[in-house]
Coordinates of C-alpha atoms in Angstrom, one line a residue:
M3 CA 0.0 0.0 0.0
S4 CA 1.4 3.4 -1.0
Q5 CA 1.9 5.9 1.8
I6 CA -0.9 8.2 2.2
S7 CA -0.2 12.1 1.7
F8 CA -1.7 14.9 3.6
A9 CA -1.5 18.6 4.1
D10 CA -2.6 20.5 7.3
L11 CA -4.4 23.8 7.3
F12 CA -4.6 25.9 10.3
S13 CA -2.1 23.4 11.7
G14 CA -1.4 25.1 15.1
C15 CA 1.5 23.3 16.9
G16 CA 0.9 20.1 15.0
G17 CA -1.5 17.7 17.0
L18 CA -3.4 16.5 14.0
S19 CA -0.3 16.2 11.9
L20 CA 1.4 14.1 14.6
G21 CA -1.4 11.8 14.8
L22 CA -1.6 11.3 11.1
S23 CA 2.0 10.6 11.0
L24 CA 1.8 8.1 13.7
A25 CA -0.9 6.3 11.5
G26 CA 1.4 6.1 8.7
F27 CA 0.7 9.1 6.8
S28 CA 3.3 11.3 5.0
G29 CA 3.0 15.1 5.5
R30 CA 3.5 17.4 2.5
F31 CA 3.0 20.9 4.0
A32 CA 1.1 22.7 6.7
I33 CA 0.0 26.3 7.1
E34 CA -0.4 28.2 10.4
R35 CA -0.3 31.9 10.8
D36 CA 0.8 32.3 14.4
P37 CA 4.6 32.5 14.7
M38 CA 4.8 30.9 18.1
A39 CA 2.4 27.9 17.1
F40 CA 4.4 27.6 13.8
G41 CA 7.7 27.7 15.8
T42 CA 6.5 24.6 17.8
F43 CA 5.5 22.8 14.5
S44 CA 8.7 23.6 12.8
A45 CA 10.7 22.2 15.8
N46 CA 9.1 18.9 15.6
F47 CA 8.3 18.4 11.9
L48 CA 10.9 20.4 10.0
D49 CA 14.1 21.3 12.1
D50 CA 14.8 18.0 13.9
P51 CA 11.9 15.6 13.3
A52 CA 11.6 12.6 15.6
G53 CA 10.1 9.3 14.6
P54 CA 7.6 9.4 11.8
S55 CA 6.9 13.1 11.9
A56 CA 9.2 14.3 9.1
F57 CA 7.3 16.4 6.3
S58 CA 8.4 16.3 2.7
W59 CA 8.1 20.0 2.3
P60 CA 7.7 21.6 -1.2
E61 CA 10.5 23.8 -2.5
W62 CA 8.2 26.6 -3.5
L63 CA 6.8 27.0 0.1
E64 CA 8.9 29.0 2.6
R65 CA 9.2 27.4 6.0
K66 CA 7.5 30.2 7.9
A67 CA 4.3 31.1 9.6
W68 CA 1.8 31.7 6.7
G69 CA -1.9 32.9 6.6
I70 CA -4.1 31.1 4.3
E71 CA -4.8 34.4 2.3
E72 CA -1.2 35.0 1.8
L73 CA -0.7 31.3 0.5
L74 CA -3.5 31.7 -2.0
E75 CA -2.3 35.0 -3.1
R76 CA 1.3 34.0 -3.6
H77 CA 1.0 30.2 -4.5
K78 CA -2.3 29.6 -6.1
A79 CA -0.5 28.1 -9.2
D80 CA 1.6 25.9 -6.9
L81 CA -1.6 24.4 -5.2
L82 CA -3.2 23.7 -8.6
A83 CA -0.1 21.9 -9.6
L84 CA -0.6 19.6 -6.6
R85 CA -4.2 18.9 -7.6
G86 CA -4.9 15.3 -7.2
K87 CA -1.7 14.5 -5.3
I88 CA -2.8 15.1 -1.8
D89 CA -4.8 12.2 -0.4
V90 CA -6.1 13.8 2.8
L91 CA -6.6 17.6 3.6
A92 CA -6.6 18.1 7.2
G93 CA -7.6 20.8 9.4
G94 CA -10.1 23.6 9.0
P95 CA -10.9 27.3 9.7
P96 CA -11.5 28.1 13.5
C97 CA -15.0 29.1 14.3
Q98 CA -14.2 32.7 15.0
G99 CA -13.3 33.0 11.3
F100 CA -17.1 32.6 10.4
S101 CA -18.7 33.5 13.7
F102 CA -22.3 34.9 13.6
A103 CA -22.3 35.5 17.3
G104 CA -22.8 38.9 18.5
R105 CA -22.3 42.0 16.1
R106 CA -20.8 40.4 13.0
Q107 CA -18.4 42.6 11.2
E108 CA -18.6 41.7 7.5
E109 CA -15.4 43.4 6.9
D110 CA -13.6 41.4 9.7
P111 CA -10.9 39.5 7.8
R112 CA -11.3 36.5 10.0
N113 CA -14.7 36.0 8.4
M114 CA -12.8 35.3 5.2
L115 CA -11.0 32.3 6.6
F116 CA -14.0 30.0 5.8
E117 CA -14.2 31.1 2.2
K118 CA -10.4 30.8 1.7
Y119 CA -10.4 27.2 3.2
V120 CA -12.9 26.2 0.5
E121 CA -10.9 27.9 -2.0
V122 CA -7.9 25.8 -1.2
V123 CA -10.0 22.6 -1.1
K124 CA -11.1 23.4 -4.7
A125 CA -7.5 24.1 -5.8
L126 CA -6.0 20.8 -4.3
K127 CA -9.2 18.5 -4.8
P128 CA -8.0 16.0 -2.1
K129 CA -9.6 12.7 -1.9
L130 CA -10.7 13.1 1.7
L131 CA -11.3 15.9 4.1
V132 CA -11.0 15.7 7.9
L133 CA -11.8 18.7 10.2
E134 CA -12.0 19.0 14.0
N135 CA -13.9 21.7 15.9
V136 CA -15.9 22.5 19.0
P137 CA -19.5 21.0 19.4
G138 CA -20.9 24.5 19.3
M139 CA -20.1 24.6 15.5
K140 CA -23.4 23.0 15.0
V141 CA -25.4 25.6 17.2
I142 CA -27.3 28.5 15.3
H143 CA -26.1 31.9 16.2
H144 CA -28.2 35.0 15.7
R145 CA -26.7 38.5 15.4
R146 CA -28.4 39.5 18.5
N147 CA -26.7 36.9 20.7
V148 CA -29.8 34.5 20.7
V149 CA -28.9 30.8 20.1
E150 CA -31.3 28.3 18.8
L151 CA -30.7 24.6 18.9
V152 CA -33.7 24.1 16.9
P153 CA -35.1 27.1 15.0
S154 CA -38.8 27.7 15.0
P155 CA -40.6 26.9 11.7
E156 CA -41.6 30.5 11.2
A157 CA -38.1 31.9 11.5
P158 CA -36.2 32.7 8.3
R159 CA -33.7 30.0 7.4
R160 CA -30.5 30.3 9.5
Q161 CA -27.3 28.2 9.2
S162 CA -25.0 26.9 12.0
F163 CA -21.2 27.0 11.2
F164 CA -21.5 23.4 10.4
D165 CA -24.6 23.6 8.0
R166 CA -22.6 26.3 6.0
L167 CA -19.5 24.1 5.8
V168 CA -21.4 21.3 4.6
E169 CA -23.3 23.3 2.0
S170 CA -20.2 25.0 0.6
L171 CA -18.3 21.9 0.4
D172 CA -21.1 20.1 -1.4
E173 CA -21.0 22.9 -4.1
A174 CA -17.2 22.1 -4.1
G175 CA -17.8 18.4 -5.0
Y176 CA -17.8 16.7 -1.6
A177 CA -20.0 14.8 0.6
V178 CA -19.5 15.8 4.3
E179 CA -20.9 14.3 7.5
G180 CA -20.0 15.2 11.2
D181 CA -20.3 13.5 14.4
L182 CA -19.4 14.3 18.1
V183 CA -16.4 12.2 19.2
D184 CA -15.0 11.9 22.8
A185 CA -11.3 11.6 22.7
S186 CA -11.1 9.6 25.9
R187 CA -12.4 6.5 23.9
F188 CA -9.0 6.5 22.0
G189 CA -6.5 6.6 24.8
V190 CA -6.5 10.2 25.4
P191 CA -6.7 10.8 29.3
Q192 CA -9.3 13.7 29.1
R193 CA -12.9 14.1 28.4
R194 CA -12.7 16.1 25.3
V195 CA -15.8 16.0 23.1
R196 CA -15.2 17.5 19.6
L197 CA -17.2 17.7 16.3
I198 CA -15.3 15.8 13.6
A199 CA -16.2 16.3 10.1
I200 CA -15.1 14.0 7.1
G201 CA -15.7 14.7 3.5
V202 CA -15.3 12.4 0.7
R203 CA -14.9 13.7 -3.0
K204 CA -18.0 13.0 -4.8
D205 CA -16.5 11.0 -7.7
L206 CA -15.2 8.5 -5.3
L207 CA -18.5 7.8 -3.8
R208 CA -19.2 5.1 -6.5
W209 CA -16.5 3.1 -4.8
A210 CA -17.5 4.1 -1.4
P211 CA -21.3 3.7 -1.1
G212 CA -21.2 4.3 2.7
G213 CA -19.6 7.7 1.9
P214 CA -18.1 9.6 4.9
R215 CA -20.6 7.7 7.4
R216 CA -18.5 4.6 6.5
A217 CA -15.4 6.4 7.9
F218 CA -17.2 7.0 11.3
E219 CA -17.9 3.3 11.3
L220 CA -14.2 2.6 10.8
L221 CA -13.5 5.0 13.4
E222 CA -15.7 2.9 15.9
L223 CA -13.6 0.0 15.1
A224 CA -10.3 1.9 15.4
G225 CA -10.8 2.8 19.0
P226 CA -10.7 -0.6 20.5
A227 CA -8.0 -1.8 18.2
Q228 CA -5.8 1.2 19.0
L229 CA -6.1 0.7 22.9
A230 CA -5.3 -3.1 22.4
E231 CA -2.3 -2.2 20.2
L232 CA -0.9 0.5 22.6
G233 CA -1.6 -1.8 25.7
L234 CA -3.9 0.8 27.3
P235 CA -7.2 0.4 29.3
A236 CA -10.5 1.5 28.0
T237 CA -10.0 5.0 29.7
V238 CA -6.7 6.4 30.9
S239 CA -7.1 8.4 34.2
S240 CA -5.3 11.6 35.0
A241 CA -3.1 9.9 37.5
A242 CA -2.1 7.3 35.1
A243 CA -1.1 9.9 32.7
I244 CA 0.9 12.3 34.9
S245 CA 1.8 10.8 38.3
D246 CA 5.4 10.5 37.4
L247 CA 5.3 14.3 36.9
E248 CA 4.2 15.1 40.6
V249 CA 6.4 17.4 42.7
E250 CA 6.1 15.3 45.9
G251 CA 9.1 13.0 46.0
A252 CA 10.8 14.7 43.0
K253 CA 14.2 16.7 43.1
L254 CA 13.4 20.4 42.3
V255 CA 15.8 21.9 39.8
A256 CA 16.0 25.3 38.3
C257 CA 14.1 25.7 35.1
E258 CA 16.8 26.3 32.4
D259 CA 14.1 26.9 29.4
A260 CA 15.3 29.7 27.2
E261 CA 11.9 31.3 27.1
S262 CA 11.5 31.3 30.8
P263 CA 12.7 34.1 33.2
R264 CA 14.9 33.2 36.0
G265 CA 13.5 31.9 39.4
F266 CA 11.4 29.2 38.2
Q267 CA 11.7 25.6 39.1
E268 CA 10.7 22.3 37.5
A269 CA 10.5 18.7 38.8
S270 CA 13.1 16.3 37.9
Y271 CA 12.0 13.8 35.1
R272 CA 11.4 10.3 36.8
A273 CA 10.9 6.9 35.4
P274 CA 7.3 6.0 34.0
R275 CA 4.9 4.2 36.4
T276 CA 2.1 3.2 34.0
A277 CA 1.6 1.9 30.5
Y278 CA 0.5 5.3 29.3
Q279 CA 3.7 6.9 30.8
L280 CA 5.7 4.3 29.2
L281 CA 4.5 5.4 25.9
M282 CA 5.0 9.0 26.7
H283 CA 8.6 8.5 27.8
A284 CA 9.6 6.6 24.5
N285 CA 12.4 8.4 22.7
A286 CA 12.2 11.4 25.1
P287 CA 15.4 13.3 25.8
S288 CA 16.9 13.5 29.4
G289 CA 16.3 17.1 29.6
M290 CA 12.7 17.5 29.5
N291 CA 10.8 20.5 27.7
S292 CA 8.0 22.7 29.2
M293 CA 8.2 21.3 32.8
R294 CA 8.2 24.9 34.4
L295 CA 6.2 24.9 37.7
A296 CA 4.0 28.0 38.4
R297 CA 5.1 30.1 41.3
H298 CA 2.0 30.6 43.6
R299 CA 1.9 32.8 46.7
G300 CA 1.6 31.0 50.1
D301 CA -2.1 32.2 50.4
V302 CA -2.9 30.8 46.9
Q303 CA -1.4 27.5 47.6
E304 CA -3.4 27.3 50.9
R305 CA -6.7 28.1 48.9
F306 CA -5.9 25.5 46.3
R307 CA -5.1 23.0 49.0
R308 CA -8.5 23.5 50.7
I309 CA -10.2 23.4 47.2
I310 CA -8.7 19.9 46.3
S311 CA -9.3 18.4 49.7
E312 CA -12.9 19.8 50.3
C313 CA -14.5 20.2 46.9
R314 CA -15.9 17.5 44.7
Q315 CA -13.1 16.6 42.2
G316 CA -13.7 16.0 38.5
V317 CA -16.6 18.4 38.2
R318 CA -16.7 22.2 37.6
M319 CA -16.9 24.4 40.9
D320 CA -20.4 25.9 41.3
D321 CA -21.2 29.4 42.2
A322 CA -21.5 28.9 45.8
S323 CA -18.2 26.9 46.0
R324 CA -16.4 29.7 44.1
K325 CA -17.9 32.3 46.5
T326 CA -16.8 30.3 49.5
Y327 CA -13.1 30.3 48.4
G328 CA -13.2 33.8 47.1
L329 CA -12.8 32.9 43.4
K330 CA -13.8 35.3 40.6
K331 CA -12.9 33.0 37.8
H332 CA -16.0 31.1 36.4
R333 CA -14.4 27.9 35.0
I334 CA -12.3 26.0 37.7
Y335 CA -12.0 22.0 37.8
P336 CA -10.3 20.3 40.7
M337 CA -9.1 17.2 38.8
A338 CA -9.9 13.5 39.9
A339 CA -7.0 11.4 40.0
G340 CA -8.9 8.2 39.0
E341 CA -10.8 9.8 36.1
P342 CA -9.8 11.3 32.8
A343 CA -9.1 15.0 33.2
P344 CA -11.6 17.8 32.3
T345 CA -11.2 19.4 28.9
I346 CA -7.7 21.0 28.6
T347 CA -8.3 24.5 27.6
T348 CA -6.0 27.3 26.4
L349 CA -6.0 29.0 29.9
P350 CA -3.3 27.5 32.4
D351 CA -5.5 28.3 35.5
D352 CA -8.8 26.4 34.5
I353 CA -7.7 23.1 36.3
L354 CA -6.1 22.3 39.6
H355 CA -3.8 19.4 40.1
Y356 CA -5.8 16.4 41.7
S357 CA -3.3 16.3 44.9
E358 CA -0.9 19.3 44.8
P359 CA -2.0 22.9 45.3
R360 CA -1.1 24.1 42.0
I361 CA -2.2 24.5 38.3
L362 CA -0.7 22.1 35.6
T363 CA 2.4 22.6 33.8
V364 CA 2.6 22.8 30.1
R365 CA 4.0 19.3 30.0
E366 CA 1.2 17.9 32.1
C367 CA -1.4 19.6 29.9
A368 CA 0.5 18.1 26.8
R369 CA 0.4 14.6 28.5
L370 CA -3.3 14.9 29.0
Q371 CA -3.6 15.8 25.3
S372 CA -1.5 12.6 24.4
F373 CA 1.5 14.5 23.1
P374 CA 4.6 12.3 23.6
D375 CA 7.4 13.7 25.9
W376 CA 9.9 14.0 22.9
F377 CA 7.4 16.7 21.4
R378 CA 9.1 20.1 22.1
F379 CA 7.0 23.3 22.6
T380 CA 8.6 26.7 21.8
G381 CA 7.4 30.3 22.5
K382 CA 6.2 32.1 25.6
F383 CA 4.5 29.9 28.3
T384 CA 1.7 32.4 28.9
T385 CA 0.3 35.7 27.9
G386 CA -2.2 38.1 29.1
G387 CA -4.8 41.0 28.6
D388 CA -5.6 41.8 24.8
R389 CA -2.3 39.9 23.8
R390 CA -4.5 36.7 24.2
T391 CA -6.1 37.6 21.0
R392 CA -2.8 38.1 19.1
E393 CA -0.4 35.5 20.6
C394 CA -0.3 31.7 20.9
P395 CA 1.8 30.7 23.8
R396 CA 2.6 27.1 25.0
Y397 CA -0.6 26.8 27.1
T398 CA -2.7 28.1 24.3
Q399 CA -1.0 25.8 21.7
V400 CA -1.6 22.8 23.8
G401 CA -5.3 23.7 24.5
N402 CA -5.9 24.4 20.9
A403 CA -4.5 21.2 19.5
V404 CA -6.3 18.0 18.3
P405 CA -5.1 15.1 20.7
P406 CA -2.6 13.2 18.6
Y407 CA -4.1 9.7 19.8
L408 CA -7.5 10.9 18.5
A409 CA -5.9 12.0 15.1
R410 CA -4.1 8.7 15.0
A411 CA -7.4 6.8 15.2
L412 CA -8.8 9.1 12.7
G413 CA -5.9 8.3 10.4
I414 CA -6.4 4.7 10.8
A415 CA -10.1 5.2 9.8
L416 CA -9.3 7.2 6.7
K417 CA -6.6 4.7 5.7
G418 CA -9.2 1.9 5.8
L419 CA -11.7 3.9 3.9
L420 CA -9.1 4.6 1.1
A421 CA -8.2 1.1 1.1
E422 CA -11.8 -0.1 0.7
I423 CA -12.3 2.5 -2.2
A424 CA -9.1 1.1 -3.9
E425 CA -10.3 -2.5 -3.6
Q426 CA -13.8 -1.6 -5.0
R427 CA -12.4 0.1 -7.9
S428 CA -10.1 -2.6 -8.6
K429 CA -12.8 -5.2 -8.5
F430 CA -15.0 -3.0 -10.8
L431 CA -12.3 -2.7 -13.3
G432 CA -11.6 -6.4 -13.2
A433 CA -8.2 -6.2 -11.9
R434 CA -6.6 -9.5 -10.6
G435 CA -4.9 -7.8 -7.6
G436 CA -5.5 -5.0 -5.3
Q437 CA -4.7 -1.6 -6.5
P438 CA -2.6 0.8 -4.5
I439 CA -4.3 3.7 -2.8
A440 CA -2.2 6.2 -4.9
A441 CA -3.7 4.9 -8.1
I442 CA -7.1 6.3 -7.2
A443 CA -7.6 9.4 -9.6

């Protein structure tokens, strides 16, 4: 079977690319506008790639942070030259780019991302599409901040983000379906439900009568198979994922990360204790990346200590609890050691460690997203204020990423779908043997 090629749009730090690479796919190029996120992508896939993650980058595309608009403006002809040579186009526009919530500004350049994405799809004409987004992509948003899950029959026709995506890609020649998928079913130690959309080029539907729905059937099969292959239980708990990174019992050393100011510490890197940790440790360097511990004041540590000992773990703190502990922040989860973590977000202070009075490190968040320990993160650790809308530091990179183990399972499902298409086409043409995937026009 020929190696399956893919390109990654809006790649972020590379979670989706990593998972597809782990599934045996070959990366061609990736597009990411933010310099910090692309710096992390470049460090792992271009500068010094580890394992299967190397990309066959085209000579015409400069290795830098690109916006999709700039890509189309400067390299439309190069994209057209790749038509039919990319098997899978991964990634898709963030929902902010075509948001109807609030007062939508038609001239906002972010609203062009949706149209530009479809333009790239039309140029490349890949066999399959795979996108990941938040479940809210299926919610209908009105301009006055009114949200309907099911609009009234009398209301004018309105579209959710997902409806608009399906309609536009249908016009571009793709059958698309979406489903909600929980990453914890694929070895990710985190409750993370996301909308996965899969598209099949319409000319291939004659060989794939199940269309994109067949890919979701194969994904259902890929989950248990992946867990068995990796030697993981049905669900991986928070403690099973990060107990070897606890401060208690560890030697504290100075954080030597080039992006960190002096005065921070990190826990020494210790031997794995669980099957999941053993997977994460594989091929990791002795000097770990992104282990910096937060510096909490004494009163903050005492407050956190009370919360993790007195509050229900694994659930979001309610208003009464937040008032009791003097917390203004609305989203705070004390983790439960024996359960998968809550959804990892872009903010470092959303989740408290299950047994230690502190927030999680970038590396712990990455572990809970299923990034292996050899994966290096670059750029600032955090940012604040209005810079949050312009910068993508390490915590944000991790929180925005597609969990690699979820992406790996998606890759296995897509590989299976392409194999079935090739087999059906071969049978139809009367070939005596199986035809390689790359031979599908």
